[in-house]
Short mmCIF file of C-alpha atoms in Angstrom, two decimals:
data_model
loop_
_atom_site.label_atom_id
_atom_site.label_comp_id
_atom_site.label_asym_id
_atom_site.label_seq_id
_atom_site.Cartn_x
_atom_site.Cartn_y
_atom_site.Cartn_z
CA ASN T 25 16.91 -2.86 -7.48
CA CYS T 26 16.91 -6.60 -6.23
CA GLY T 27 19.55 -7.57 -8.86
CA MET T 28 22.14 -4.80 -8.04
CA PRO T 29 24.39 -6.79 -5.63
CA TYR T 30 24.43 -9.57 -8.32
CA TYR T 31 25.57 -7.04 -10.88
CA ILE T 32 28.35 -5.61 -8.62
CA GLY T 33 29.42 -9.36 -8.08
CA GLY T 34 29.59 -10.06 -11.81
CA VAL T 35 26.75 -12.66 -11.73
CA ILE T 36 24.67 -10.26 -13.91
CA LYS T 37 27.13 -9.23 -16.59
CA ASN T 38 25.01 -6.56 -18.54
CA GLU T 39 23.83 -3.48 -16.84
CA ASP T 40 21.06 -3.01 -19.28
CA ASP T 41 19.47 -6.40 -17.87
CA LEU T 42 18.61 -4.37 -14.72
CA LEU T 43 16.53 -1.72 -16.59
CA ILE T 44 12.84 -2.50 -17.22
CA GLN T 45 11.92 0.72 -18.97
CA THR T 46 13.34 3.93 -20.12
CA PRO T 47 11.47 7.26 -19.94
CA GLU T 48 11.33 7.08 -23.73
CA SER T 49 10.21 3.57 -24.02
CA PHE T 50 7.52 4.12 -21.23
CA HIS T 51 6.17 7.13 -23.15
CA ALA T 52 6.13 5.27 -26.45
CA ARG T 53 4.19 2.29 -25.18
CA PHE T 54 1.95 3.82 -22.54
CA ASN T 55 1.87 7.63 -23.39
CA VAL T 56 3.10 8.39 -19.91
CA ASP T 57 5.18 11.54 -19.37
CA VAL T 58 8.13 10.44 -17.30
CA ARG T 59 10.29 13.20 -15.81
CA VAL T 60 13.53 12.15 -14.54
CA ASN T 61 15.76 14.59 -12.55
CA ASN T 62 12.58 16.22 -11.44
CA GLU T 63 12.20 16.32 -7.65
CA VAL T 64 8.80 16.88 -5.91
CA LEU T 65 9.65 19.46 -2.98
CA SER T 66 6.07 19.65 -1.51
CA VAL T 67 2.48 18.60 -1.79
CA ASN T 68 -0.50 21.06 -1.26
CA SER T 69 -3.49 18.69 -0.86
CA SER T 70 -6.03 21.26 -0.44
CA GLU T 71 -5.01 23.00 -3.72
CA LYS T 72 -4.17 19.65 -5.48
CA THR T 73 -0.79 20.77 -6.55
CA VAL T 74 2.79 19.68 -6.20
CA LYS T 75 5.85 21.77 -6.33
CA VAL T 76 8.61 20.42 -8.48
CA LEU T 77 12.32 21.23 -8.86
CA ASP T 78 13.63 20.44 -12.33
CA HIS T 79 17.32 19.83 -11.51
CA SER T 80 18.46 19.84 -15.12
CA LYS T 81 17.14 23.37 -15.51
CA GLY T 82 17.44 24.54 -11.95
CA LYS T 83 13.86 25.82 -12.00
CA GLU T 84 10.85 25.15 -9.87
CA TYR T 85 7.29 24.76 -11.21
CA ALA T 86 3.82 23.75 -9.97
CA GLU T 87 1.92 20.74 -11.39
CA ASN T 88 -1.77 20.19 -10.85
CA TYR T 89 -3.34 16.82 -10.13
CA ASP T 90 -6.76 15.14 -9.93
CA VAL T 91 -5.43 11.99 -8.22
CA LEU T 92 -2.08 11.68 -6.60
CA VAL T 93 -0.08 8.44 -6.17
CA LEU T 94 2.74 8.49 -3.72
CA SER T 95 5.61 6.03 -4.16
CA PRO T 96 8.75 7.81 -3.01
CA GLY T 97 10.59 4.81 -1.56
CA ALA T 98 13.07 5.00 1.21
CA TYR T 99 16.58 6.42 1.69
CA PRO T 100 19.53 4.66 3.28
CA TYR T 101 20.16 5.36 6.95
CA ARG T 102 23.78 6.71 7.29
CA PRO T 103 24.57 6.19 10.99
CA PRO T 104 26.42 9.01 12.89
CA ILE T 105 29.95 7.30 12.62
CA ASN T 106 33.15 9.33 12.42
CA GLY T 107 34.33 9.01 8.74
CA VAL T 108 30.95 7.77 7.40
CA ASP T 109 31.35 10.42 4.57
CA LYS T 110 34.66 9.31 3.33
CA ALA T 111 34.84 8.48 -0.50
CA HIS T 112 35.23 4.58 -0.02
CA VAL T 113 32.01 4.31 2.04
CA PHE T 114 28.81 3.57 0.11
CA THR T 115 25.27 2.77 0.28
CA LEU T 116 23.36 0.58 -2.08
CA ARG T 117 19.95 1.81 -3.03
CA ASN T 118 19.73 2.62 -6.63
CA LEU T 119 21.51 2.27 -10.05
CA ILE T 120 23.83 5.28 -9.35
CA ASP T 121 25.04 3.71 -6.10
CA THR T 122 25.60 0.55 -8.01
CA LYS T 123 27.71 2.21 -10.73
CA ASP T 124 29.70 4.04 -8.18
CA ILE T 125 30.63 0.87 -6.30
CA ARG T 126 31.44 -1.00 -9.37
CA SER T 127 33.62 1.93 -10.47
CA PHE T 128 35.49 2.05 -7.12
CA ILE T 129 36.15 -1.72 -7.24
CA ASN T 130 37.50 -1.51 -10.81
CA GLN T 131 39.75 1.50 -10.17
CA HIS T 132 41.01 0.77 -6.64
CA LYS T 133 40.79 -2.89 -6.57
CA PRO T 134 40.13 -3.18 -2.81
CA GLN T 135 41.45 -6.28 -1.03
CA SER T 136 39.25 -5.86 2.06
CA ALA T 137 35.70 -4.88 2.67
CA VAL T 138 33.57 -4.29 5.70
CA ILE T 139 29.84 -4.52 5.51
CA ILE T 140 28.00 -2.52 8.31
CA GLY T 141 24.72 -4.11 8.84
CA GLY T 142 23.63 -7.79 8.50
CA GLY T 143 20.44 -7.25 6.64
CA TYR T 144 19.43 -8.76 3.23
CA ILE T 145 21.44 -6.14 1.14
CA GLY T 146 24.41 -6.52 3.56
CA ILE T 147 24.50 -10.30 3.24
CA GLU T 148 23.95 -10.28 -0.45
CA MET T 149 26.93 -7.78 -0.91
CA ALA T 150 28.91 -9.89 1.41
CA GLU T 151 28.55 -12.93 -0.79
CA ASN T 152 28.98 -11.05 -4.07
CA LEU T 153 32.25 -9.26 -2.92
CA LYS T 154 33.53 -12.49 -1.45
CA GLU T 155 32.97 -14.28 -4.77
CA SER T 156 34.97 -11.56 -6.26
CA GLY T 157 37.89 -12.32 -4.24
CA ILE T 158 37.72 -9.48 -1.64
CA ARG T 159 38.28 -10.44 2.07
CA ILE T 160 35.02 -9.61 3.81
CA SER T 161 33.89 -8.77 7.39
CA ILE T 162 30.37 -8.10 8.52
CA VAL T 163 29.39 -5.92 11.60
CA GLU T 164 26.14 -6.37 13.08
CA ALA T 165 24.78 -4.44 16.16
CA SER T 166 22.31 -7.08 17.16
CA SER T 167 22.81 -10.64 18.29
CA HIS T 168 22.19 -12.08 14.91
CA ILE T 169 22.19 -11.21 11.21
CA LEU T 170 18.98 -11.16 9.08
CA LYS T 171 16.35 -9.58 11.38
CA PRO T 172 13.27 -11.46 9.83
CA LEU T 173 14.86 -14.70 11.08
CA ASP T 174 14.81 -15.65 14.74
CA GLU T 175 18.22 -16.07 16.32
CA ASP T 176 17.77 -19.85 16.67
CA MET T 177 17.38 -20.11 12.85
CA ALA T 178 20.04 -17.52 12.04
CA HIS T 179 22.64 -19.76 13.71
CA PHE T 180 22.73 -22.06 10.63
CA VAL T 181 23.24 -19.13 8.23
CA GLN T 182 25.90 -17.51 10.43
CA ARG T 183 27.88 -20.74 10.69
CA ASN T 184 27.64 -21.07 6.97
CA ILE T 185 28.96 -17.58 6.52
CA ARG T 186 31.99 -18.27 8.94
CA SER T 187 32.73 -21.38 6.91
CA HIS T 188 33.41 -19.14 3.91
CA GLU T 189 36.03 -17.29 5.91
CA ILE T 190 33.91 -14.15 6.44
CA GLY T 191 34.60 -12.41 9.84
CA LEU T 192 31.37 -11.92 11.54
CA TYR T 193 31.20 -9.44 14.37
CA LEU T 194 27.91 -9.64 16.26
CA ASN T 195 26.66 -7.37 19.13
CA SER T 196 29.17 -4.91 17.70
CA LYS T 197 29.03 -1.30 16.54
CA ALA T 198 31.26 0.69 14.40
CA GLY T 199 32.84 3.63 16.20
CA GLU T 200 35.03 5.05 13.39
CA ILE T 201 35.88 4.71 9.80
CA THR T 202 39.38 5.53 8.76
CA ASP T 203 40.84 5.48 5.30
CA ASN T 204 41.70 1.66 5.61
CA GLU T 205 39.98 0.41 8.70
CA VAL T 206 36.76 0.29 10.56
CA VAL T 207 37.26 0.62 14.34
CA LEU T 208 34.64 -1.00 16.48
CA GLU T 209 33.43 0.63 19.77
CA ASN T 210 35.22 -2.14 21.68
CA GLY T 211 38.46 -1.12 20.10
CA THR T 212 38.84 -3.92 17.52
CA HIS T 213 40.46 -2.72 14.21
CA ILE T 214 39.13 -4.42 10.98
CA SER T 215 40.90 -3.76 7.47
CA ALA T 216 38.65 -1.99 5.16
CA ASP T 217 39.51 -0.80 1.69
CA ILE T 218 35.74 -0.31 0.99
CA VAL T 219 32.81 0.09 3.33
CA ILE T 220 29.24 -0.82 2.55
CA LEU T 221 26.51 0.66 4.91
CA SER T 222 23.54 -1.73 5.20
CA THR T 223 22.07 -0.13 8.20
CA GLY T 224 18.22 0.17 7.21
CA THR T 225 16.20 2.76 5.52
CA ASN T 226 13.77 5.51 6.38
CA PRO T 227 10.63 6.56 4.37
CA GLU T 228 11.49 9.39 1.94
CA THR T 229 8.63 11.56 3.02
CA GLY T 230 10.21 14.81 4.07
CA PHE T 231 8.38 16.47 1.17
CA LEU T 232 5.08 15.68 2.68
CA LYS T 233 5.50 18.01 5.77
CA ASN T 234 2.41 20.35 6.09
CA SER T 235 0.67 18.34 3.28
CA GLY T 236 -2.27 17.30 5.44
CA ILE T 237 -1.46 13.74 4.88
CA ASN T 238 -1.27 11.51 8.05
CA LEU T 239 2.36 10.02 8.74
CA GLY T 240 3.36 7.60 11.34
CA ASP T 241 6.18 7.79 13.80
CA ARG T 242 8.85 7.01 11.26
CA GLY T 243 7.45 9.35 8.66
CA GLU T 244 5.65 6.47 6.84
CA ILE T 245 2.43 7.22 4.94
CA ILE T 246 -0.56 5.61 6.66
CA VAL T 247 -3.00 4.07 4.15
CA ASN T 248 -6.36 2.05 4.40
CA ASP T 249 -7.21 -1.20 2.50
CA ARG T 250 -7.87 0.78 -0.50
CA LEU T 251 -4.25 2.32 -0.28
CA GLU T 252 -5.80 5.64 0.20
CA THR T 253 -4.23 8.23 2.55
CA SER T 254 -5.82 10.41 5.02
CA VAL T 255 -6.56 12.72 2.19
CA LYS T 256 -9.19 11.80 -0.37
CA GLY T 257 -7.73 11.19 -3.86
CA VAL T 258 -4.29 10.62 -2.51
CA TYR T 259 -2.87 7.07 -2.68
CA ALA T 260 0.54 5.65 -1.34
CA LEU T 261 2.31 2.42 -1.80
CA GLY T 262 5.76 0.85 -1.40
CA ASP T 263 8.57 1.30 1.00
CA ALA T 264 7.24 4.73 2.20
CA SER T 265 3.79 3.46 3.33
CA ALA T 266 2.54 1.32 6.18
CA VAL T 267 0.07 -1.41 5.42
CA THR T 268 -1.72 -3.95 7.54
CA ASN T 269 -0.04 -7.09 8.75
CA ILE T 270 -2.46 -10.00 8.00
CA VAL T 271 -1.34 -11.86 11.12
CA THR T 272 -1.18 -9.11 13.89
CA GLY T 273 -3.58 -6.60 12.36
CA GLN T 274 -0.98 -3.89 12.99
CA LYS T 275 0.17 -1.27 10.58
CA GLN T 276 3.86 -1.74 9.46
CA ILE T 277 6.36 -0.98 6.66
CA VAL T 278 6.97 -4.07 4.40
CA PRO T 279 9.83 -2.92 2.03
CA LEU T 280 9.67 -6.07 -0.30
CA ALA T 281 9.26 -6.02 -4.14
CA SER T 282 6.35 -8.52 -4.21
CA PRO T 283 3.84 -6.77 -1.99
CA VAL T 284 4.62 -3.37 -3.62
CA ASN T 285 3.90 -4.72 -7.13
CA LYS T 286 0.60 -6.02 -5.90
CA GLN T 287 -0.14 -2.64 -4.13
CA ALA T 288 0.49 -0.76 -7.55
CA ARG T 289 -2.04 -2.91 -9.42
CA ILE T 290 -4.64 -2.65 -6.61
CA ALA T 291 -4.09 1.15 -6.33
CA GLY T 292 -4.51 1.54 -10.22
CA ASP T 293 -7.74 -0.71 -10.04
CA VAL T 294 -9.17 1.51 -7.26
CA ILE T 295 -8.34 4.68 -9.05
CA CYS T 296 -10.10 3.51 -12.08
CA GLY T 297 -13.29 2.55 -10.22
CA LYS T 298 -12.74 -1.19 -9.48
CA ASN T 299 -13.86 -2.31 -6.01
CA ALA T 300 -10.43 -3.65 -5.08
CA LYS T 301 -8.69 -4.00 -1.69
CA TYR T 302 -5.42 -4.81 -0.35
CA SER T 303 -5.86 -7.33 2.25
CA GLY T 304 -2.36 -6.81 3.83
CA ALA T 305 1.11 -8.14 3.77
CA GLN T 306 3.08 -11.00 5.63
CA GLY T 307 6.56 -10.33 4.81
CA THR T 308 7.35 -13.37 2.79
CA SER T 309 11.05 -13.14 1.76
CA ILE T 310 14.07 -15.40 0.71
CA ILE T 311 17.72 -15.00 0.39
CA LYS T 312 20.62 -16.88 -1.04
CA VAL T 313 23.64 -17.10 1.14
CA PHE T 314 26.33 -18.97 -0.77
CA ASN T 315 25.08 -22.66 -0.83
CA LEU T 316 22.27 -22.11 1.74
CA THR T 317 18.77 -20.52 1.28
CA ALA T 318 16.90 -18.75 4.14
CA ALA T 319 13.30 -17.87 3.90
CA VAL T 320 10.60 -16.41 6.05
CA THR T 321 6.80 -15.84 5.89
CA GLY T 322 4.49 -14.38 8.47
CA GLU T 323 5.37 -13.70 12.08
CA SER T 324 8.69 -14.44 13.80
CA GLU T 325 8.75 -15.52 17.46
CA TYR T 326 10.35 -12.18 18.20
CA SER T 327 7.56 -10.28 16.63
CA LEU T 328 4.96 -12.29 18.28
CA LYS T 329 6.54 -11.77 21.68
CA SER T 330 6.59 -8.03 20.82
CA SER T 331 3.07 -8.04 20.09
CA ASN T 332 2.15 -10.02 23.15
CA LEU T 333 0.61 -12.79 21.28
CA GLN T 334 0.43 -16.35 22.44
CA TYR T 335 2.01 -18.97 20.24
CA LEU T 336 3.54 -22.42 20.23
CA LYS T 337 6.56 -23.58 18.11
CA SER T 338 7.93 -26.65 16.49
CA TYR T 339 11.22 -27.49 14.81
CA THR T 340 11.63 -30.22 12.07
CA VAL T 341 14.57 -31.41 10.12
CA SER T 342 13.81 -32.85 6.84
CA THR T 343 15.64 -33.62 3.58
CA SER T 344 14.80 -31.48 0.50
CA ILE T 345 13.97 -34.81 -1.56
CA ALA T 346 13.92 -38.47 -0.74
CA SER T 347 16.82 -39.21 1.63
CA TYR T 348 17.90 -42.01 -0.49
CA TYR T 349 17.97 -40.10 -3.81
CA PRO T 350 21.36 -38.51 -4.89
CA GLY T 351 21.58 -34.79 -3.91
CA ALA T 352 19.30 -34.76 -0.84
CA GLU T 353 20.08 -31.67 1.30
CA THR T 354 19.03 -30.87 4.91
CA MET T 355 16.24 -28.41 5.56
CA TYR T 356 15.55 -26.96 8.91
CA ILE T 357 12.02 -25.58 9.45
CA LYS T 358 10.58 -23.56 12.35
CA LEU T 359 6.68 -23.35 12.54
CA LEU T 360 4.73 -20.85 14.85
CA PHE T 361 1.12 -21.49 15.44
CA ASP T 362 -1.61 -20.62 17.94
CA SER T 363 -3.45 -22.71 20.49
CA SER T 364 -6.08 -23.46 17.70
CA GLY T 365 -3.50 -24.68 15.27
CA ILE T 366 -3.61 -21.52 12.92
CA VAL T 367 -0.24 -20.94 11.24
CA LEU T 368 1.31 -17.72 12.30
CA GLY T 369 4.71 -17.91 10.73
CA ALA T 370 7.35 -20.01 9.21
CA GLN T 371 11.10 -19.90 8.81
CA ILE T 372 13.30 -22.26 6.69
CA VAL T 373 17.00 -22.57 6.13
CA GLY T 374 18.51 -25.16 3.97
CA GLY T 375 19.63 -26.07 0.35
CA LYS T 376 17.30 -26.91 -2.56
CA GLY T 377 13.59 -26.72 -2.12
CA VAL T 378 13.27 -24.09 0.59
CA ASP T 379 11.68 -21.82 -2.00
CA LYS T 380 8.79 -24.09 -2.84
CA ARG T 381 8.13 -24.98 0.86
CA ILE T 382 8.07 -21.49 2.14
CA ASP T 383 5.62 -20.70 -0.67
CA VAL T 384 3.31 -23.31 0.43
CA LEU T 385 3.56 -22.10 4.02
CA ALA T 386 3.02 -18.44 2.90
CA THR T 387 -0.16 -19.65 1.17
CA ALA T 388 -1.10 -21.44 4.44
CA ILE T 389 -0.87 -18.28 6.34
CA ARG T 390 -2.68 -16.19 3.82
CA ALA T 391 -5.63 -18.69 3.84
CA ARG T 392 -5.50 -19.02 7.64
CA MET T 393 -4.89 -22.62 7.38
CA THR T 394 -4.03 -24.75 10.38
CA ILE T 395 -1.32 -27.28 11.16
CA TYR T 396 -3.83 -29.95 10.55
CA ASP T 397 -4.34 -28.67 7.00
CA LEU T 398 -0.61 -28.90 6.45
CA GLN T 399 -0.89 -32.57 7.40
CA GLU T 400 -3.52 -33.16 4.77
CA LEU T 401 -1.81 -31.16 2.02
CA GLU T 402 -1.52 -33.37 -1.19
CA LEU T 403 1.85 -32.16 -2.56
CA ALA T 404 3.76 -33.44 -5.60
CA TYR T 405 5.91 -36.38 -4.87
CA ALA T 406 8.58 -38.20 -6.74
CA PRO T 407 12.06 -39.13 -5.11
CA PRO T 408 13.89 -36.44 -7.20
CA TYR T 409 11.55 -33.79 -5.87
CA SER T 410 10.30 -34.66 -2.37
CA SER T 411 9.38 -37.47 0.01
CA ALA T 412 6.07 -39.07 0.35
CA LYS T 413 5.60 -37.03 3.57
CA ASP T 414 6.73 -33.69 2.36
CA PRO T 415 8.73 -31.45 4.87
CA VAL T 416 5.53 -29.32 5.01
CA ASN T 417 3.45 -32.33 6.00
CA MET T 418 6.09 -33.28 8.66
CA ALA T 419 6.08 -29.82 10.03
CA GLY T 420 2.27 -30.20 10.46
CA PHE T 421 2.52 -33.67 12.09
CA VAL T 422 5.05 -32.45 14.62
CA ALA T 423 3.20 -29.41 15.47
CA GLY T 424 0.12 -31.44 15.84
CA ASN T 425 1.77 -33.77 18.19
CA ILE T 426 2.82 -30.72 20.33
CA LEU T 427 -0.61 -29.17 20.26
CA GLU T 428 -2.15 -32.43 21.33
CA GLY T 429 0.39 -33.05 24.09
CA MET T 430 1.79 -36.09 22.44
CA MET T 431 5.30 -34.52 22.04
CA LYS T 432 6.12 -32.46 25.17
CA PRO T 433 8.99 -30.25 23.93
CA PHE T 434 11.79 -28.44 25.55
CA TYR T 435 14.30 -26.16 23.41
CA PRO T 436 17.85 -25.64 23.06
CA GLU T 437 17.80 -22.33 25.00
CA ASP T 438 16.22 -24.29 27.87
CA ILE T 439 19.13 -26.68 28.49
CA ASP T 440 20.92 -24.56 30.94
CA LYS T 441 17.56 -24.34 32.85
CA ILE T 442 17.12 -27.95 33.48
CA ASP T 443 16.10 -28.66 37.16
CA LYS T 444 18.32 -30.41 39.49
CA ASN T 445 15.76 -33.18 39.67
CA GLY T 446 16.13 -33.78 35.83
CA VAL T 447 18.07 -36.45 34.00
CA LEU T 448 19.26 -35.69 30.47
CA VAL T 449 19.16 -38.81 28.34
CA ASP T 450 20.83 -39.04 24.85
CA VAL T 451 18.89 -41.79 22.80
CA ARG T 452 21.28 -41.92 19.87
CA THR T 453 23.70 -44.74 19.20
CA PRO T 454 26.94 -45.00 21.23
CA GLY T 455 28.87 -43.99 18.22
CA GLU T 456 26.81 -40.78 17.69
CA PHE T 457 27.15 -40.18 21.58
CA SER T 458 30.95 -40.46 21.51
CA SER T 459 31.33 -38.14 18.52
CA GLY T 460 29.52 -35.17 20.45
CA HIS T 461 26.89 -34.83 23.00
CA ILE T 462 25.26 -32.34 25.51
CA PRO T 463 27.36 -32.16 28.73
CA GLY T 464 25.80 -34.19 31.58
CA ALA T 465 23.75 -36.46 29.36
CA VAL T 466 23.69 -40.13 29.74
CA ASN T 467 23.41 -42.48 26.72
CA ILE T 468 20.54 -45.08 26.44
CA PRO T 469 19.88 -45.91 22.74
CA VAL T 470 16.15 -45.94 22.01
CA ASP T 471 16.32 -49.38 20.80
CA ASN T 472 17.61 -50.48 24.23
CA LEU T 473 15.14 -48.27 26.25
CA ARG T 474 12.48 -50.89 27.29
CA GLU T 475 15.30 -53.21 28.83
CA ASN T 476 16.83 -50.23 30.67
CA LEU T 477 13.68 -48.72 32.22
CA ASN T 478 14.75 -49.66 35.59
CA SER T 479 17.84 -47.54 35.50
CA LEU T 480 15.72 -44.35 35.22
CA ASP T 481 14.04 -42.90 38.42
CA LYS T 482 10.17 -42.17 37.78
CA SER T 483 10.48 -39.43 40.62
CA LYS T 484 12.77 -37.39 38.18
CA ASN T 485 11.92 -35.43 35.11
CA ILE T 486 13.46 -37.16 32.05
CA TYR T 487 14.73 -34.70 29.30
CA LEU T 488 15.39 -36.69 26.03
CA TYR T 489 17.05 -35.94 22.87
CA CYS T 490 18.42 -37.48 19.60
CA ARG T 491 19.64 -36.05 16.43
CA ILE T 492 16.46 -34.41 14.99
CA ALA T 493 13.90 -35.27 17.70
CA GLN T 494 12.29 -38.21 15.91
CA ARG T 495 13.82 -40.85 18.15
CA GLY T 496 13.47 -38.69 21.09
CA TYR T 497 9.66 -38.63 20.46
CA ILE T 498 9.58 -42.52 20.19
CA ALA T 499 11.53 -42.61 23.43
CA GLN T 500 9.04 -40.25 24.96
CA ARG T 501 6.05 -42.35 23.92
CA ILE T 502 7.65 -45.46 25.50
CA LEU T 503 8.37 -43.54 28.84
CA GLU T 504 5.16 -41.80 29.13
CA GLN T 505 3.15 -44.86 28.74
CA ASP T 506 5.17 -46.46 31.51
CA GLY T 507 4.46 -43.37 33.83
CA TYR T 508 7.54 -41.24 33.38
CA ASN T 509 7.58 -37.39 33.15
CA THR T 510 9.46 -36.46 29.99
CA LYS T 511 10.40 -33.71 27.65
CA ASN T 512 11.80 -34.11 24.22
CA LEU T 513 14.39 -31.59 22.64
CA ALA T 514 12.68 -29.96 19.73
CA GLY T 515 14.98 -29.92 16.75
CA GLY T 516 17.29 -32.38 18.39
CA TYR T 517 21.05 -32.25 18.63
CA LEU T 518 21.37 -30.48 15.32
CA PHE T 519 19.68 -27.23 16.67
CA TYR T 520 21.59 -27.43 19.94
CA ASP T 521 24.90 -27.95 18.17
CA ALA T 522 24.17 -25.01 15.69
CA MET T 523 23.57 -22.75 18.72
CA VAL T 524 26.68 -23.82 20.61
CA GLU T 525 28.92 -23.82 17.65
CA ASP T 526 27.71 -20.38 16.50
CA LYS T 527 28.63 -18.69 19.86
#
């Protein structure tokens, strides 16, 4: 399923490349009876039977089981929008949907498309349809796209999307779909020869009503660490089940391919008598957005707040490889950690190398490592691949400075709240300052700071910033050692500029 948007966009040329097995090949190799076009209508857990409808014959029958594994997946949510059932409105969940979209594009050659919903599938479809020459608009009801990302990190992705001439309508809802437009609730009309719904999914568990199997509020199947449901001998996995979050300990749906594959293996082991357990999921995911990559693992700032968990955060800006080596690309890293330094979550947006850094941080979260462990990690280094202090090491160093009180941060969202007794100081060069700065700032380059100490009032709070917070940190140490009260802008001007430019 993960390859479907890329087949629609022509990146994957051959439809057969999306097929792992056919019913015939699965039977030939594993002697498994695969029954396509057969729908389970209900489960009777007390009698250990399932009622099945054979769509090809139009007949119902009962099937007995000794052990039952439930992996029904989820179905796309279709919002109650006038016109949502029109022929040019599609969801993308399976190969049939993929063929329908490809066929519509080939037959009608749409010039414009509206993607309703800015999740992973929606963004992947936006990129692939754009690469096919279609004019794209994305309509998202919340304040930013890609819900696993926090808004401060989403700014970089949204700015990139807009740079590719894609219309991005945030905090917006579709009110009506006509034959050639999507009309937003605020009255905006957007041209749409084809509409893709990417508005989330719901567990496909209606057939489990009255089965005796416990379900959650959304209809998700509740399982234990052996992936067993409330009914002995019945197991569940995948997009329809709720597993334990390894950071918060709460039950949640994690509709990602990697965790589901591991769940399938563990469920098989348990059924066959092995003492196996599923320790939980952390939601590690990654997406390509044109020339950018965005990746997350563990908890977001939003989810930590929602769970009333205390946390600290750091931003770092690094290059993907040694900065002097050709092809170095900028990488923005957000790290979330608790008061003891344990890593709770991480988000990265950048170019090459995002994938390997998020994997290191995912491993750190799984192993309950601390920011000090990140500092000590010995990671592969040569100029074409990294820096002597890898971006992961740097994230650990900055987080350590914050936790130890060496770096006292403030954040882009705090700039409007700077107290009247505060002074905002830009410690970049005059050239950098003249090319763009935060309103109200005075410019004192860090290399001239010592000789200008008398120009700053010790009775006032000093708010420092530079491009990426490194020079701001040096300025902070100079001033703090001389008795000033300071804060340094985490992430620097780059994070501030992304926030302002994206509004």
